[in-house]
Coordinates of C-alpha atoms in Angstrom, one line a residue:
M79 CA -6.4 38.9 21.6
K80 CA -4.9 36.1 23.9
K81 CA -6.7 33.3 22.1
H82 CA -5.3 34.4 18.6
W83 CA -1.7 34.2 20.3
V84 CA -2.5 30.8 21.7
A85 CA -3.6 29.7 18.3
R86 CA -0.6 31.2 16.6
L87 CA 1.8 29.6 18.8
G88 CA 0.0 26.3 18.6
V89 CA 0.2 26.3 14.6
L90 CA 4.0 27.3 15.1
G91 CA 4.5 24.2 17.3
F92 CA 2.5 22.0 14.9
A93 CA 4.4 23.1 12.1
L94 CA 7.8 22.8 13.8
S95 CA 7.0 19.1 14.8
F96 CA 6.2 18.5 11.2
L97 CA 9.6 19.9 9.9
L98 CA 11.4 18.1 12.7
G99 CA 9.9 15.0 11.7
S100 CA 10.6 15.5 8.1
F101 CA 14.3 15.9 8.9
A102 CA 14.3 12.9 11.2
A103 CA 13.0 10.8 8.2
T104 CA 15.6 11.9 5.4
P105 CA 17.8 9.1 3.9
V106 CA 20.4 10.1 6.5
N107 CA 18.5 8.6 9.2
A108 CA 16.4 6.2 7.1
A109 CA 16.1 2.5 7.8
S110 CA 18.8 1.6 5.6
D111 CA 21.6 2.6 7.9
S112 CA 20.3 -0.2 10.2
G113 CA 20.9 -3.8 9.7
T114 CA 17.5 -4.3 8.2
F115 CA 16.1 -3.6 4.6
K116 CA 12.7 -2.4 4.7
V117 CA 10.6 -3.2 1.7
G118 CA 7.1 -1.5 1.1
M119 CA 4.4 -3.5 -0.8
E120 CA 0.6 -3.7 -0.6
A121 CA 0.8 -7.6 0.3
G122 CA -2.5 -8.1 -1.6
Y123 CA -1.4 -8.1 -5.2
A124 CA -0.9 -12.1 -5.8
P125 CA 1.2 -13.6 -7.2
F126 CA 3.5 -10.6 -6.9
N127 CA 2.7 -10.2 -3.2
W128 CA 0.0 -11.3 -0.7
T129 CA -0.9 -11.9 3.0
Q130 CA -0.7 -15.2 4.6
T131 CA -1.1 -16.5 8.0
T132 CA 1.9 -18.7 8.3
S133 CA 5.6 -18.5 7.3
A134 CA 5.3 -21.3 4.7
N135 CA 7.3 -21.2 1.4
N136 CA 9.9 -18.7 2.7
A137 CA 7.4 -16.0 3.8
V138 CA 8.5 -12.8 5.4
K139 CA 6.7 -11.5 8.5
I140 CA 4.9 -8.2 8.2
Q141 CA 6.3 -5.5 10.5
G142 CA 3.8 -4.9 13.3
S143 CA 1.7 -7.8 12.5
Q144 CA 1.1 -11.6 13.1
E145 CA 0.8 -12.1 9.4
Y146 CA 3.4 -13.0 6.7
A147 CA 4.0 -11.6 3.2
N148 CA 5.0 -13.9 0.4
G149 CA 4.9 -14.0 -3.4
Y150 CA 7.3 -13.1 -6.3
D151 CA 8.1 -9.5 -5.0
V152 CA 8.9 -11.0 -1.5
Q153 CA 11.5 -13.7 -2.9
I154 CA 13.0 -10.8 -4.9
A155 CA 13.2 -8.9 -1.8
R156 CA 14.9 -11.7 0.0
K157 CA 17.6 -12.1 -2.5
V158 CA 18.4 -8.2 -2.5
A159 CA 18.5 -8.1 1.2
K160 CA 20.8 -11.1 1.2
A161 CA 23.3 -9.2 -1.3
L162 CA 23.2 -6.2 0.9
H163 CA 23.9 -8.3 3.9
K164 CA 20.7 -7.1 5.6
K165 CA 17.5 -8.8 7.1
V166 CA 14.4 -8.2 4.9
V167 CA 11.5 -6.7 6.6
V168 CA 8.0 -6.1 4.8
V169 CA 6.2 -3.0 5.6
K170 CA 2.6 -3.5 4.5
T171 CA 1.6 -0.1 2.7
S172 CA -1.3 0.9 0.4
W173 CA -0.3 1.6 -3.2
D174 CA -0.7 5.2 -2.8
G175 CA 1.1 5.5 0.3
L176 CA 4.4 3.6 -1.2
P177 CA 6.2 6.7 -2.7
P178 CA 5.6 8.9 0.2
A179 CA 6.7 6.0 2.6
L180 CA 10.0 5.8 0.5
T181 CA 10.7 9.4 0.3
S182 CA 10.2 10.0 4.0
G183 CA 12.5 7.1 5.0
K184 CA 9.7 4.8 6.3
I185 CA 10.9 2.0 4.0
D186 CA 14.1 1.6 2.1
A187 CA 12.8 0.2 -1.4
I188 CA 9.4 -0.3 -3.1
I189 CA 9.2 -3.9 -4.5
A190 CA 5.5 -4.0 -5.4
G191 CA 5.1 -4.7 -9.2
M192 CA 5.6 -1.1 -9.7
S193 CA 6.4 0.2 -13.2
P194 CA 9.2 3.1 -13.6
T195 CA 6.8 5.6 -15.4
P196 CA 8.0 9.0 -16.1
D197 CA 5.8 10.7 -13.6
R198 CA 7.2 8.3 -10.8
R199 CA 10.8 9.0 -11.9
K200 CA 10.2 12.5 -11.0
T201 CA 10.1 11.9 -7.3
I202 CA 11.8 8.4 -6.9
D203 CA 14.5 6.4 -8.6
F204 CA 14.5 2.9 -9.9
S205 CA 16.5 -0.1 -10.5
N206 CA 16.8 -2.1 -13.8
P207 CA 13.7 -4.3 -14.4
Y208 CA 13.4 -7.4 -12.3
Y209 CA 10.1 -8.5 -14.3
I210 CA 8.5 -8.0 -17.7
S211 CA 4.9 -8.3 -18.1
N212 CA 1.9 -7.8 -20.6
L213 CA -1.5 -6.7 -19.9
T214 CA -4.5 -8.9 -20.4
M215 CA -8.2 -8.6 -19.8
V216 CA -9.9 -10.8 -17.0
V217 CA -13.7 -11.6 -17.8
R218 CA -16.3 -14.2 -16.7
K219 CA -16.4 -17.5 -18.5
D220 CA -20.0 -17.2 -19.2
S221 CA -20.0 -13.7 -20.6
K222 CA -20.1 -12.9 -24.3
Y223 CA -16.6 -11.5 -23.9
A224 CA -15.0 -14.8 -23.0
K225 CA -14.5 -15.3 -26.9
A226 CA -13.0 -12.0 -27.4
K227 CA -9.9 -11.9 -29.7
S228 CA -8.9 -8.2 -29.4
I229 CA -9.5 -5.3 -27.3
A230 CA -11.8 -3.9 -30.0
D231 CA -14.3 -6.7 -29.2
F232 CA -14.8 -4.9 -25.7
K233 CA -16.7 -2.0 -27.3
G234 CA -19.6 -1.1 -24.9
A235 CA -18.3 -3.3 -22.2
K236 CA -18.1 -2.0 -18.4
I237 CA -14.2 -2.2 -17.8
T238 CA -12.2 -0.9 -14.9
A239 CA -8.6 -1.5 -13.6
Q240 CA -6.5 -0.8 -10.5
L241 CA -6.4 3.0 -9.2
S242 CA -3.2 4.8 -10.0
T243 CA -1.9 2.5 -12.3
Y244 CA -1.3 2.6 -16.2
H245 CA -3.8 -0.3 -16.4
Y246 CA -6.5 2.1 -16.0
Q247 CA -5.1 4.7 -18.6
A248 CA -4.9 1.7 -21.0
I249 CA -8.7 1.5 -20.9
N250 CA -8.9 4.6 -23.2
Q251 CA -7.5 2.3 -26.1
I252 CA -10.8 0.5 -26.2
K253 CA -13.1 2.5 -28.6
G254 CA -16.7 2.8 -27.5
V255 CA -15.6 1.2 -24.0
V256 CA -17.7 2.0 -20.7
K257 CA -14.7 3.2 -18.4
E258 CA -15.8 2.3 -14.9
P259 CA -14.3 4.0 -11.7
A260 CA -10.9 2.6 -10.8
M261 CA -10.7 0.2 -7.8
N262 CA -8.3 -0.2 -5.0
D263 CA -7.1 -3.9 -5.5
F264 CA -7.7 -7.0 -7.6
P265 CA -9.9 -8.9 -5.0
A266 CA -12.4 -5.9 -5.1
M267 CA -12.4 -6.3 -9.1
R268 CA -13.0 -10.0 -8.9
V269 CA -16.0 -9.4 -6.6
A270 CA -17.3 -6.8 -8.9
L271 CA -16.8 -9.0 -12.0
E272 CA -18.4 -12.0 -10.1
S273 CA -21.4 -10.0 -9.2
G274 CA -21.8 -8.5 -12.7
T275 CA -21.0 -5.0 -11.7
I276 CA -18.3 -5.0 -14.4
D277 CA -17.8 -7.0 -17.5
G278 CA -14.0 -7.1 -17.0
Y279 CA -10.8 -5.6 -15.6
V280 CA -7.3 -4.9 -17.0
S281 CA -4.5 -6.6 -15.4
E282 CA -1.1 -8.2 -16.0
V283 CA -1.1 -11.9 -17.1
P284 CA 0.1 -13.0 -13.6
E285 CA -3.0 -11.6 -11.9
G286 CA -5.1 -13.1 -14.8
I287 CA -3.6 -16.6 -14.0
T288 CA -4.4 -15.9 -10.3
A289 CA -7.9 -15.0 -10.9
E290 CA -8.5 -18.3 -12.8
R291 CA -7.0 -20.3 -10.0
A292 CA -9.0 -18.3 -7.2
N293 CA -12.3 -18.4 -9.0
P294 CA -13.3 -21.2 -11.6
N295 CA -15.9 -18.8 -13.0
L296 CA -13.0 -16.2 -14.2
M297 CA -10.6 -16.4 -17.2
Y298 CA -8.1 -14.1 -18.9
I299 CA -8.0 -13.3 -22.6
H300 CA -5.0 -14.4 -24.6
F301 CA -4.6 -11.6 -27.0
A302 CA -2.8 -12.4 -30.2
K303 CA 0.3 -10.0 -31.2
G304 CA -1.1 -6.8 -32.3
Q305 CA -4.6 -7.4 -31.1
G306 CA -3.9 -6.4 -27.3
F307 CA -2.9 -3.2 -25.7
K308 CA -0.2 -0.9 -26.9
T309 CA 2.2 -0.3 -24.1
D310 CA 5.6 1.1 -23.5
A311 CA 8.7 -0.5 -21.8
S312 CA 8.4 2.1 -18.9
D313 CA 4.8 0.4 -18.4
T314 CA 5.5 -3.2 -18.7
N315 CA 9.0 -3.3 -17.0
L316 CA 8.5 -3.7 -13.1
A317 CA 11.5 -2.3 -11.2
I318 CA 12.5 -1.6 -7.7
G319 CA 11.8 1.9 -6.3
L320 CA 14.4 3.6 -4.6
R321 CA 15.3 6.9 -3.2
K322 CA 17.1 9.5 -5.3
N323 CA 20.9 8.8 -5.2
D324 CA 20.5 5.6 -3.4
P325 CA 24.0 4.2 -2.7
N326 CA 22.7 0.7 -2.9
K327 CA 21.2 1.2 -6.3
A328 CA 24.5 -0.4 -8.2
K329 CA 24.6 -3.4 -5.8
I330 CA 21.1 -3.9 -6.4
N331 CA 21.4 -3.8 -10.2
E332 CA 24.4 -6.1 -10.0
L333 CA 22.3 -8.7 -8.3
L334 CA 19.3 -8.4 -10.6
A335 CA 21.7 -9.0 -13.4
T336 CA 22.7 -12.2 -11.9
I337 CA 19.1 -13.7 -11.9
S338 CA 18.6 -15.3 -15.2
S339 CA 15.3 -15.4 -17.2
K340 CA 14.8 -18.9 -16.3
E341 CA 15.2 -18.4 -12.8
R342 CA 12.6 -15.5 -12.8
A343 CA 10.3 -17.6 -14.6
Q344 CA 10.6 -20.2 -12.1
L345 CA 10.2 -17.9 -9.2
M346 CA 6.9 -16.6 -10.8
N347 CA 5.6 -20.2 -11.3
E348 CA 6.4 -21.0 -7.7
A349 CA 4.6 -17.8 -6.6
V350 CA 1.5 -18.7 -8.7
D351 CA 1.4 -22.2 -7.2
N352 CA 2.1 -21.0 -3.5
Q353 CA -0.4 -18.2 -3.6
P354 CA -3.5 -18.8 -1.3
S355 CA -6.6 -20.0 -3.0
T356 CA -10.1 -18.8 -2.4
E357 CA -11.5 -21.6 -4.5
S358 CA -14.3 -23.5 -2.8
N359 CA -16.9 -25.9 -3.7
G360 CA -19.3 -24.2 -1.3
N361 CA -20.0 -20.6 -0.2
W362 CA -17.3 -18.2 -1.4
F363 CA -17.8 -16.2 1.9
I364 CA -17.1 -19.2 3.9
A365 CA -13.9 -19.7 2.0
I366 CA -12.6 -16.3 2.5
M367 CA -13.5 -16.3 6.2
K368 CA -11.5 -19.5 6.6
Q369 CA -8.5 -17.8 5.1
Y370 CA -8.8 -14.4 6.5
G371 CA -10.9 -14.8 9.6
P372 CA -8.1 -14.6 12.0
M373 CA -6.8 -11.4 10.4
L374 CA -10.5 -9.9 10.6
L375 CA -10.9 -10.9 14.4
R376 CA -7.5 -9.2 15.3
G377 CA -8.3 -6.1 13.2
T378 CA -11.8 -5.9 15.0
G379 CA -10.1 -6.4 18.5
M380 CA -7.5 -3.7 17.5
T381 CA -10.2 -1.3 16.5
L382 CA -12.2 -1.7 19.6
L383 CA -9.0 -1.4 21.9
I384 CA -8.1 1.8 20.2
S385 CA -11.7 3.3 20.4
L386 CA -11.9 2.3 24.0
V387 CA -8.6 3.8 24.9
G388 CA -9.4 7.0 22.7
T389 CA -12.7 7.4 24.7
I390 CA -10.9 7.2 28.0
V391 CA -8.2 9.7 27.0
G392 CA -10.7 12.0 25.5
F393 CA -12.9 11.8 28.8
I394 CA -9.7 12.5 31.0
I395 CA -8.9 15.5 28.9
G396 CA -12.2 17.0 28.7
L397 CA -12.6 16.5 32.6
L398 CA -9.3 18.2 33.1
V399 CA -10.3 21.1 30.7
G400 CA -13.5 21.5 32.7
I401 CA -11.9 21.5 36.1
I402 CA -8.9 23.9 35.2
R403 CA -11.2 26.3 33.4
T404 CA -13.8 26.6 36.4
T405 CA -11.4 26.7 39.3
P406 CA -10.5 30.1 40.7
K407 CA -7.2 31.5 40.1
P408 CA -4.8 30.5 42.9
K409 CA -3.3 33.1 45.1
K410 CA 0.4 31.6 45.3
L411 CA 2.7 32.7 42.4
G412 CA 3.9 29.1 41.9
Q413 CA 0.5 27.7 41.6
R414 CA -0.7 30.4 39.2
G415 CA 2.3 29.7 37.0
L416 CA 1.5 25.9 36.9
R417 CA -2.0 26.6 36.3
A418 CA -1.1 29.0 33.3
V419 CA 1.1 26.3 31.9
I420 CA -1.5 23.6 32.1
N421 CA -4.1 26.1 30.5
W422 CA -1.8 26.8 27.8
L423 CA -1.4 23.2 27.0
L424 CA -5.0 22.6 27.0
S425 CA -5.7 25.6 24.9
L426 CA -3.0 24.2 22.4
Y427 CA -4.9 20.9 22.3
I428 CA -8.4 22.7 21.7
E429 CA -7.1 25.1 19.1
V430 CA -4.7 22.8 17.1
F431 CA -5.4 19.3 17.6
R432 CA -9.3 19.6 17.8
G433 CA -9.2 22.1 15.0
T434 CA -7.0 20.0 12.6
P435 CA -8.4 17.0 10.6
M436 CA -7.4 13.7 12.0
I437 CA -6.3 12.4 8.6
V438 CA -3.7 15.4 8.5
Q439 CA -2.4 14.6 11.9
A440 CA -2.1 10.9 10.9
A441 CA -0.3 11.7 8.0
V442 CA 2.2 13.9 9.9
L443 CA 2.7 11.3 12.5
Y444 CA 3.2 8.4 10.1
Y445 CA 5.2 9.9 7.5
G446 CA 7.1 12.5 9.5
A447 CA 8.0 10.5 12.6

């Protein structure tokens, strides 16, 4: 009976911590109240955003990292932050994690090549468009699809696109296509295309240009009017994601209105020119290691450090549990009370933290903290 009460109290405490974390992450206490403008992006979607090792070309340092973010989105973020009289901070976040990070207050805005689709508008708000793009198909230069003139020419082809994007849904417009599982990012799709796992992938034109520059064996298809994908303005328009009723929305729209089409085109051209190149006359693996090797080493070191610390802490907790549970009950009232408190905390750890999936704990700590 006692164990049941301990478990219930533990679950209650866990729920309270989640609720308190949620309240702490509301827009009232969000990062926008400080002197920083925290922008969420993947930092892996060139030429819109990417990760680099230096601050060259007005790059912005990524929060909690030694790397920097750059690209079209980053330069737009710098302009917005300047208009709001704040310092821009890039928070590197996975694509699926961007909306939750925004609504929980981890970031102030999403500037990551995101389209203001009706589904997304249910949970977050959007600014006016800051870029308008069209869909294309990236293929190998030596494939039979390199001479394609319309999407109908991809009948029987193995095609994919990025996960949780309208690009993936657009594949359904191709009759007889072999729709492959969606992938997380464009670098993964380029590797799959190079290895022959897929015949092509759907992307926006800037990514097509990027793919050509990154790999001389790839190209993107120039579809004539009426021969490409049918899209809606809510798909091709890219806008800044904001929380509902964000007081800065009007200021942001005013700033975007001052950026002419010519200036936007210039920013995109600069982003395409400045993006890191993985082209190499030798082994592609060596080229990637030269560019991302330092990041890989730092990530490996951090993983080993966390594993070591976790092992030591786990050993100490396990040792403490064993000692407390096996020692006889003390006779003094104060010692018995202290032992009871420690025993309760250990039971809480066993029943709640050991019984709750780590991914759930991580989500609560990250989005609710």
